[in-house]
Amino acid sequence: MTAPKVFGIAGWKNSGKTGLAVRLVTEFTRRGYRISTIKHAHHDFDIDKVGADSYRHREAGAHEVTIVSGTRYAIMHELRGAPEPAFEEILARLAPCDLVLIEGYKREPIPKIEARRLEAANRQPLAPSDPHISAIAADHPVADTALPVFDLDDTGAIADFIATIVGLDQPRP
C-alpha cells in the first residue's frame, strides 16, 4: 500500500489554522478529491458525552469503543497511560484517500504551510527554523522570506499550491 499524500497546516494558537483547514477541505472536495484530516490537540479532549452508553463503556475500562450508525462511525481508543501514538501510526489507520490535511503536528517532517494572523497568541515565525514549511499564509504583509506568501483567505491559490507540492493527480470521476 502506498503512503497517502500529506500536507500540513502549522501555526500558533489563533493563527487561522482551523479556518484554513476547513476552507481547504471544502475546496478540495468541491474539486472532486477525497480528503481526510488529522487534528492534533495539545490538551485532554473528549468527543463523548458523559452518561452516553459509549462513555459508560470507556469508563468501565474498554480499550476501544466503536460507535456505528447509518451515517457515520467513530472509534475512540483509550491510551490509559500509554504514550501518545506516533504520527505514522495515526496516518496508517486512515482509509485510503487522495490527500490528508494535517492541522497541528508542527514538528513533523512533512510539507506544510504556516498560518499567520496578527491576532495569534504568538507571532514568532516558524518558517525560519522549519525546512518543511514551503509557504506562508497570512492576514498581513510578510517580508524577509524567500517562501511564497499567500493571503490567508486565498483558498483557491493555496489549494493549487498544495496540489502541486504533493503531486495530486486529477480526481477520479
Coordinates of C-alpha atoms in Angstrom, one line a residue, residues 3-150:
A3 CA 1.6 6.1 1.8
P4 CA -1.1 8.8 1.4
K5 CA -0.2 12.3 0.2
V6 CA 0.1 14.5 3.3
F7 CA 0.2 18.3 3.7
G8 CA 0.3 20.2 7.0
I9 CA -1.0 23.5 8.3
A10 CA 1.2 24.8 11.1
G11 CA 1.0 27.9 13.3
W12 CA 0.5 29.2 16.8
K13 CA -2.8 29.3 18.6
N14 CA -5.3 31.6 16.9
S15 CA -3.2 31.8 13.8
G16 CA -6.0 30.7 11.5
K17 CA -5.1 27.0 11.1
T18 CA -8.6 25.6 11.6
G19 CA -10.3 28.1 9.3
L20 CA -7.8 27.5 6.6
A21 CA -8.1 23.7 7.0
V22 CA -11.9 23.9 6.8
R23 CA -11.8 26.0 3.6
L24 CA -9.2 23.7 2.0
V25 CA -11.3 20.6 2.8
T26 CA -14.3 22.4 1.2
E27 CA -12.2 23.4 -1.9
F28 CA -10.6 20.1 -2.5
T29 CA -13.9 18.3 -2.0
R30 CA -15.5 20.6 -4.5
R31 CA -12.8 19.7 -7.0
G32 CA -13.7 16.0 -6.5
Y33 CA -10.9 14.8 -4.2
R34 CA -11.4 12.6 -1.2
I35 CA -9.9 14.4 1.8
S36 CA -9.1 13.2 5.3
T37 CA -7.9 15.3 8.2
I38 CA -5.8 14.8 11.3
K39 CA -6.1 17.4 14.0
H40 CA -3.6 17.4 16.9
A41 CA -4.8 18.6 20.3
H42 CA -2.4 19.8 23.0
H43 CA -4.9 19.2 25.7
D44 CA -7.2 16.5 27.0
F45 CA -10.3 16.3 24.8
D46 CA -13.5 14.2 24.7
I47 CA -15.9 13.6 21.8
D48 CA -18.2 11.6 24.0
K49 CA -21.0 12.8 26.3
V50 CA -21.0 12.0 30.0
G51 CA -23.6 9.4 30.6
A52 CA -23.9 8.1 27.0
D53 CA -23.6 4.4 26.5
S54 CA -20.2 4.7 24.8
Y55 CA -18.9 6.9 27.6
R56 CA -20.0 4.3 30.1
H57 CA -18.2 1.6 28.1
R58 CA -15.0 3.6 28.2
E59 CA -15.4 4.4 31.9
A60 CA -15.8 0.7 32.5
G61 CA -12.4 0.1 31.0
A62 CA -12.9 -0.7 27.3
H63 CA -9.6 -0.3 25.3
E64 CA -11.5 0.8 22.2
V65 CA -15.2 1.8 21.8
T66 CA -16.7 2.0 18.3
I67 CA -20.0 3.8 17.7
V68 CA -21.7 2.9 14.4
S69 CA -24.8 4.3 12.8
G70 CA -26.2 4.5 9.3
T71 CA -24.4 7.8 8.7
R72 CA -21.0 7.5 10.4
Y73 CA -18.8 5.6 12.8
A74 CA -16.2 6.6 15.3
I75 CA -13.6 4.6 17.1
M76 CA -12.3 6.0 20.4
H77 CA -9.1 4.5 21.6
E78 CA -8.2 5.0 25.3
L79 CA -4.5 5.4 25.9
R80 CA -4.9 4.6 29.6
G81 CA -1.4 6.0 30.4
A82 CA 0.3 4.7 27.3
P83 CA 2.2 7.4 25.3
E84 CA 0.5 9.3 22.5
P85 CA 0.7 7.3 19.3
A86 CA 3.3 8.3 16.7
F87 CA 2.1 10.4 13.8
E88 CA 2.8 7.5 11.4
E89 CA 0.5 5.2 13.5
I90 CA -2.4 7.6 13.2
L91 CA -1.8 8.0 9.5
A92 CA -1.8 4.3 9.0
R93 CA -5.3 3.9 10.5
L94 CA -6.9 6.2 7.9
A95 CA -8.9 4.8 5.0
P96 CA -7.4 5.4 1.5
C97 CA -8.0 9.0 0.3
D98 CA -6.4 11.5 -2.1
L99 CA -4.9 13.8 0.5
V100 CA -4.6 14.0 4.3
L101 CA -4.6 17.6 5.6
I102 CA -2.8 17.8 9.0
E103 CA -3.6 20.5 11.4
G104 CA -1.0 20.9 14.1
Y105 CA 1.9 18.5 14.4
K106 CA 4.1 21.4 13.6
R107 CA 7.3 19.4 14.4
E108 CA 6.5 16.6 11.9
P109 CA 8.8 16.4 8.8
I110 CA 6.0 16.9 6.3
P111 CA 5.4 19.6 3.8
K112 CA 3.4 22.4 5.4
I113 CA 2.1 25.9 5.1
E114 CA 2.5 28.3 8.1
A115 CA -0.7 30.2 9.0
R116 CA -0.1 33.7 10.5
R117 CA -2.6 36.2 11.9
L118 CA -2.0 39.4 13.7
E119 CA -4.3 38.2 16.5
A120 CA -2.3 35.0 17.0
A121 CA -1.2 34.2 20.6
N122 CA 2.4 34.0 19.5
R123 CA 3.7 35.8 16.4
Q124 CA 7.2 34.3 16.4
P125 CA 7.6 32.9 12.8
L126 CA 8.0 29.2 12.5
A127 CA 9.4 29.2 8.9
P128 CA 12.9 30.3 9.5
S129 CA 13.6 27.2 11.7
D130 CA 11.5 24.6 9.9
P131 CA 12.8 23.5 6.5
H132 CA 9.5 21.7 5.8
I133 CA 7.5 24.9 5.7
S134 CA 7.0 25.5 2.0
A135 CA 4.8 28.6 2.1
I136 CA 3.2 31.2 4.4
A137 CA -0.5 32.2 4.5
A138 CA -1.0 35.4 6.4
D139 CA -3.6 38.1 7.0
H140 CA -0.9 40.8 6.8
P141 CA 2.1 41.6 4.6
V142 CA 5.1 39.3 5.2
A143 CA 8.7 40.5 4.4
D144 CA 12.0 38.9 4.9
T145 CA 11.2 35.5 3.4
A146 CA 12.0 33.7 0.1
L147 CA 9.0 31.5 0.6
P148 CA 5.7 32.0 -1.4
V149 CA 3.3 34.1 0.6
F150 CA -0.5 33.8 0.2

